[in-house]
Short mmCIF file of C-alpha atoms and ligand atoms in Angstrom, two decimals:
data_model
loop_
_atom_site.label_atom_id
_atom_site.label_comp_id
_atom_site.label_asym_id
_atom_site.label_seq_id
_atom_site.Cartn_x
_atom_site.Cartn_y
_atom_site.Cartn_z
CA UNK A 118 133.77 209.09 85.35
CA UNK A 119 135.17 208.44 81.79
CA UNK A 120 132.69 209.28 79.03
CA UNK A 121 132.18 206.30 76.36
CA UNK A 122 131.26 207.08 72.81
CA UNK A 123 130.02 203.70 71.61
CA UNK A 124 129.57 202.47 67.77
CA UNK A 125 127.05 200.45 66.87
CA UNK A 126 127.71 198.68 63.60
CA UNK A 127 124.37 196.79 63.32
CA UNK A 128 124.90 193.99 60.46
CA UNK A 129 126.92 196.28 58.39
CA UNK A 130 130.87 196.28 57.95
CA UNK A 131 131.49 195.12 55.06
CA UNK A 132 135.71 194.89 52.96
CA UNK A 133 135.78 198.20 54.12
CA UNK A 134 135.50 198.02 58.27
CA UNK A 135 139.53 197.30 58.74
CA UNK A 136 140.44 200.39 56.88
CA UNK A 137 137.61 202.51 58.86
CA UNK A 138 139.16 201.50 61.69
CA UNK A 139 142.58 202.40 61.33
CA UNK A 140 141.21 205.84 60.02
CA UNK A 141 139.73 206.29 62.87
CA UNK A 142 142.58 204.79 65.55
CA UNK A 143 144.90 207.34 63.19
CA UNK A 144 142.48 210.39 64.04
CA UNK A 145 141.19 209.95 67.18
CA UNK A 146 144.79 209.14 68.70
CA UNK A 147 144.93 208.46 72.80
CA UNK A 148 141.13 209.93 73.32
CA UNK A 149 140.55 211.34 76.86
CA UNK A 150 137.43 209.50 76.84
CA UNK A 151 136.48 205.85 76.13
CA UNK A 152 135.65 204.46 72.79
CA UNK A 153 134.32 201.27 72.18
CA UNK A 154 132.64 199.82 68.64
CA UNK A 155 130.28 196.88 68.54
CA UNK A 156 130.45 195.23 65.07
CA UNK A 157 128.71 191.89 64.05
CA UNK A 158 130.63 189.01 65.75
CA UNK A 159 132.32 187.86 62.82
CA UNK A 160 134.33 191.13 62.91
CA UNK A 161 135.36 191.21 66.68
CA UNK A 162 138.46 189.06 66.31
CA UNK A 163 140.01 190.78 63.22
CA UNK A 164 139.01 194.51 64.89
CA UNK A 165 140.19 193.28 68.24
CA UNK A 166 143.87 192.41 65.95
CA UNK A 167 143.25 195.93 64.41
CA UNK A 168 142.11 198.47 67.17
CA UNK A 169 144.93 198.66 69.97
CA UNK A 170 144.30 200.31 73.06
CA UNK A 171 142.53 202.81 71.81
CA UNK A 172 139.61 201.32 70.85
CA UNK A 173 137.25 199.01 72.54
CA UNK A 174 134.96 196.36 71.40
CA UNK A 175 131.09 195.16 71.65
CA UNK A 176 128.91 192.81 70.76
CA UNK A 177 125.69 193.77 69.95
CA UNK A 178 123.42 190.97 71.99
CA UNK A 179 123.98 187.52 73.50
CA UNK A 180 122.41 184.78 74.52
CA UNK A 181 121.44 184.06 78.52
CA UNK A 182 122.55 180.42 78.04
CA UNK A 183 126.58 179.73 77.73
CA UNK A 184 126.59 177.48 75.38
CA UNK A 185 123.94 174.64 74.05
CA UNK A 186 121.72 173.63 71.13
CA UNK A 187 121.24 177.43 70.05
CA UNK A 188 121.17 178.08 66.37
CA UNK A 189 123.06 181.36 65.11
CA UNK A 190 122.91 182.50 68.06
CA UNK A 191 126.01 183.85 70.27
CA UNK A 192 126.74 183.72 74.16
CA UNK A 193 128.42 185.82 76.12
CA UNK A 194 131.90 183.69 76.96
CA UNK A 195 131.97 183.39 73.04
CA UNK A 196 131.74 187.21 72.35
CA UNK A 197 134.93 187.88 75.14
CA UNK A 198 136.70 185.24 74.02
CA UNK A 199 136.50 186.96 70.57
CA UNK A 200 137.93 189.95 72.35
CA UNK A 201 134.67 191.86 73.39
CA UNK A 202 134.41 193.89 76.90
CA UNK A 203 131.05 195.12 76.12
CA UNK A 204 127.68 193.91 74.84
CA UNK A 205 124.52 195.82 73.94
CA UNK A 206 121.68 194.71 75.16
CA UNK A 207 117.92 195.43 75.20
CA UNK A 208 118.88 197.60 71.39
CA UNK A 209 114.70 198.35 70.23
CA UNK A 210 115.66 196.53 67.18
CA UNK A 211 116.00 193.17 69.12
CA UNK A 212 112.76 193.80 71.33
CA UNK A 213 110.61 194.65 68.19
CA UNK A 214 112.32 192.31 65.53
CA UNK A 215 113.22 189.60 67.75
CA UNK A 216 110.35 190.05 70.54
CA UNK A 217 112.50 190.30 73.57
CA UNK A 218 111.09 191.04 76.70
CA UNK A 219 112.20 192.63 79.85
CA UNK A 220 112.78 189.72 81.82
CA UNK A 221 114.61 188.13 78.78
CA UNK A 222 117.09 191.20 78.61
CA UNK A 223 117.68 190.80 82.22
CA UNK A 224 118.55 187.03 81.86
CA UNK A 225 120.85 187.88 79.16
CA UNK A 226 122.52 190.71 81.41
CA UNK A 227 123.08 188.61 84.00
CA UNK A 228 124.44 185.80 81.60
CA UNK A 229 127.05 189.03 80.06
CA UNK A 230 128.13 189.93 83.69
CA UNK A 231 129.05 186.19 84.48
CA UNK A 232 131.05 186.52 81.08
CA UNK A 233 133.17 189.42 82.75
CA UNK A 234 131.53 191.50 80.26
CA UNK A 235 129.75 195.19 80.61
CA UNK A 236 126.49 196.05 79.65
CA UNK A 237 125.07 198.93 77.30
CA UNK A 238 121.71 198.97 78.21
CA UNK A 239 118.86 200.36 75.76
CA UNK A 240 115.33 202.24 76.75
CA UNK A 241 113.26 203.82 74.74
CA UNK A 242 110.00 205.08 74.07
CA UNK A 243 108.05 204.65 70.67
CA UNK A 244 106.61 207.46 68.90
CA UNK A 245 102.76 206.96 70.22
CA UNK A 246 104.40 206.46 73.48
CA UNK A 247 106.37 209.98 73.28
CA UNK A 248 102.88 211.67 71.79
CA UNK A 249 100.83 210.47 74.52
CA UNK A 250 103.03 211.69 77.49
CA UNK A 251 104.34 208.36 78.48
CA UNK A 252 107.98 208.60 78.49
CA UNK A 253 109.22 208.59 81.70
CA UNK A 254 106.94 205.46 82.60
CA UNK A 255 107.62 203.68 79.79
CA UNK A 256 111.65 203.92 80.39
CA UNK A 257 111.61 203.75 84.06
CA UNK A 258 109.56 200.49 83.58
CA UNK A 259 111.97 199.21 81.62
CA UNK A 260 114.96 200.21 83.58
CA UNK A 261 113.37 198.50 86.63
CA UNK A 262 112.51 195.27 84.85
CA UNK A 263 115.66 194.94 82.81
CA UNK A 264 118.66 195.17 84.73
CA UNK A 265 119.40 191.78 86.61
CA UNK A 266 120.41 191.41 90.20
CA UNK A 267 124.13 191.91 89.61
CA UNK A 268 123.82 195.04 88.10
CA UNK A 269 126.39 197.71 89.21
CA UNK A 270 126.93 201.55 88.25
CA UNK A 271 130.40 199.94 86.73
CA UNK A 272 129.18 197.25 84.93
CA UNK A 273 125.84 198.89 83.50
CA UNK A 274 125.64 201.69 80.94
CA UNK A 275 122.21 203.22 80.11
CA UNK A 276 121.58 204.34 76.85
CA UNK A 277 118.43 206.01 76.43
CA UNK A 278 117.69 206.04 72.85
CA UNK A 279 113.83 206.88 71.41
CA UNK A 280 113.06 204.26 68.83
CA UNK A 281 111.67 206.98 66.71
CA UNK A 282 115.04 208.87 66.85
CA UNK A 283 116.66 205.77 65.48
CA UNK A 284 118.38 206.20 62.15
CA UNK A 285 115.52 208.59 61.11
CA UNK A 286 117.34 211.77 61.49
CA UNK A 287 115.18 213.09 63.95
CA UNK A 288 116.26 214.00 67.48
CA UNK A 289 114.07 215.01 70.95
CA UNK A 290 114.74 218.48 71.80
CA UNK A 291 117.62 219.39 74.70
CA UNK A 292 114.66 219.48 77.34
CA UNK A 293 113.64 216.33 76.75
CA UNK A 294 116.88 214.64 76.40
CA UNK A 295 117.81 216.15 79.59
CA UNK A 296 114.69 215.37 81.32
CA UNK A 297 114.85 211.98 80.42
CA UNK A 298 118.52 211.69 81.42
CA UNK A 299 118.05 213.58 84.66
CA UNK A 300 114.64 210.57 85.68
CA UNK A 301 117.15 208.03 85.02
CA UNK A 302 119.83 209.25 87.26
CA UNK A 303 117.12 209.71 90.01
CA UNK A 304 116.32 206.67 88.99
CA UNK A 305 119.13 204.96 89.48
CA UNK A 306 120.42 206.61 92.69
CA UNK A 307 116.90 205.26 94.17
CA UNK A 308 118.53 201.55 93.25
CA UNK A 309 121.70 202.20 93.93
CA UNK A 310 122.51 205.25 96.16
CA UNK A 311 125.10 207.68 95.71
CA UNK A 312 127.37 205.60 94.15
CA UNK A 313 125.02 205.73 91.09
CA UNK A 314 126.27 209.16 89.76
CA UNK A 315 129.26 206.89 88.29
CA UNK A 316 126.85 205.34 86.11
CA UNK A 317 127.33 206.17 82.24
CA UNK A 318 123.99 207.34 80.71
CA UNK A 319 124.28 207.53 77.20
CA UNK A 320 122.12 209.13 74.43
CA UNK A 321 121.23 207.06 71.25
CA UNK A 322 119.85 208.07 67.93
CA UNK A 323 120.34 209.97 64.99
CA UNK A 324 123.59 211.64 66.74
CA UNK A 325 125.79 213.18 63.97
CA UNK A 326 128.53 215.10 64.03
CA UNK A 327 126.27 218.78 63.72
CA UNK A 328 124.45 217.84 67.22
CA UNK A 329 127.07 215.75 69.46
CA UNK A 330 128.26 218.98 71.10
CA UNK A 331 124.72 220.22 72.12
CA UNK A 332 123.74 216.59 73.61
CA UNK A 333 127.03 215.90 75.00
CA UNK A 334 126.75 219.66 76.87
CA UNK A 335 123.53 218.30 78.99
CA UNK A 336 123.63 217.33 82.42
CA UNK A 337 123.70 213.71 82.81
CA UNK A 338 124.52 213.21 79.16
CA UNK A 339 127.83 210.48 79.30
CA UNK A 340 128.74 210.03 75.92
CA UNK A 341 126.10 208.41 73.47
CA UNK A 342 125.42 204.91 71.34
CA UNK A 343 125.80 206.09 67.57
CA UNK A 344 124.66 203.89 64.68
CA UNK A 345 124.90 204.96 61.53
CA UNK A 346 127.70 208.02 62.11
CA UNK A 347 129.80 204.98 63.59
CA UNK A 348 130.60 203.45 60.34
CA UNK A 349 133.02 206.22 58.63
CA UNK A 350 135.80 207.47 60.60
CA UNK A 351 134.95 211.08 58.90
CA UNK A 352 131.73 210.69 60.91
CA UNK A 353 132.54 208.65 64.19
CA UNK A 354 136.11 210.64 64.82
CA UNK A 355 134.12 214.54 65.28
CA UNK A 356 131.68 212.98 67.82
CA UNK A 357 134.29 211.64 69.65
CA UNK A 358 136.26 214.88 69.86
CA UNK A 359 132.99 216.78 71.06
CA UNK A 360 132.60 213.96 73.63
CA UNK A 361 136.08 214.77 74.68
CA UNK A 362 135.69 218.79 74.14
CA UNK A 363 132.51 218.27 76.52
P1 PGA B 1245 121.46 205.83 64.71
O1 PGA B 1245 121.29 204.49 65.58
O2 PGA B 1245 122.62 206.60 65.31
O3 PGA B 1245 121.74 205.35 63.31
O4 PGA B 1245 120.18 206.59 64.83
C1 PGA B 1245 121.49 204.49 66.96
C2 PGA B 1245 121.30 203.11 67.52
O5 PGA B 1245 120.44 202.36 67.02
O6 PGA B 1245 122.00 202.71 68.46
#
């Protein structure tokens, strides 16, 4: 399988996103493994003008409808026609500040995959969640609930990111990362059968260039979903190369 390092831009990218983006195409070269960034819409045309080969693109959520009466909203034909292959979906920061729901993630998966586009899939356990031993339900409840019925180990990626590792600096230990990593790959094979090992499971949150090569060394670790090391190439390019190293 080819590992994926995916940025996720959030609503930043501001005068400077063209020239971070060359820096990094420029550093990062031909990468041996796949790197795709997922920037507000309004930036996927001029990045998808910008990137080459090297570098894929996101969105960061669409809607399940096509098209229609939505307000500042985007759908999923929109974001690929913009020059997207991927779409996050499910991020924490959509379920808790927009109130999304399992079933509402799936709809919007399954809207993505009629699109042609792939899926980055989030899971992830709050804090109190974490504290009280919960883990494993909570993200194998999600997984189960949130992946529609066309859901394939090709079209899906899993990133398992803990809300309260989310831009906080803070990180689970190896042993949990792993054991979270190795559930969902159990998980998953349960759905899918063998053919789930080609599945991309990705770690998410607070990755930095001091701790890629640790996470990315774990069994069942694919690459990871990076936020705020995603915007500088100086950041986004080392994390990359330990995916690659890995
Ligand atoms: P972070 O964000 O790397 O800034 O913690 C990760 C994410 O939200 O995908």
């Amino acid at each position: 399988m080819r590992k994926l390092a995916a940025g996720n831009w959030k609503m930043n990218g501001g005068p400077s996103a063209l020239a971070e983006v060359a820096a990094l195409k420029a550093r990062i070269g031909a990468p041996k493994v796949e790197v795709v960034l997922c920037p507000p819409a309004t930036l996927l045309a001029p990045l998808a003008a910008a990137a080459g080969p090297a570098l894929g693109l996101g969105g960061q959520d669409c809607h399940p409808e096509a098209s229609g009466a939505f307000t500042g909203d985007i759908s999923a034909p929109l974001l690929q026609a913009a020059g997207a292959a991927y779409v996050i979906l499910g991020h924490s920061e959509r379920r808790a500040g927009h109130g999304e729901s399992d079933s509402l993630i799936a709809a919007k998966g399954a809207a993505a995959l009629a699109a042609g586009l792939r899926v980055i899939l989030c899971l992830g356990e709050s804090e109190a969640e974490r504290m009280g031993g919960q883990t494993l339900a909570r993200v194998g409840a999600q997984l189960a609930a949130s992946l529609p019925a066309g859901a394939t180990p090709e079209n899906y990626v899993i990133a398992y990111e803990p809300i309260w590792a989310i831009g906080t600096g803070r990180t689970p230990s190896l042993e949990e990362i792993a054991e979270v990593h190795a559930f969902l790959r159990q998980s998953l094979l349960a759905r899918w059968g063998a053919g789930a090992s080609a599945c991309r499971l990705l770690y998410g949150g607070s990755v930095k260039p001091g701790n890629a090569a640790a996470i990315f060394a774990l069994p069942h670790v694919d690459g990871a979903l990076v936020g705020g090391a995603s915007l500088k190439a100086d950041d986004f390019a080392p994390i990359i190369e330990a995916l690659a190293a890995a």
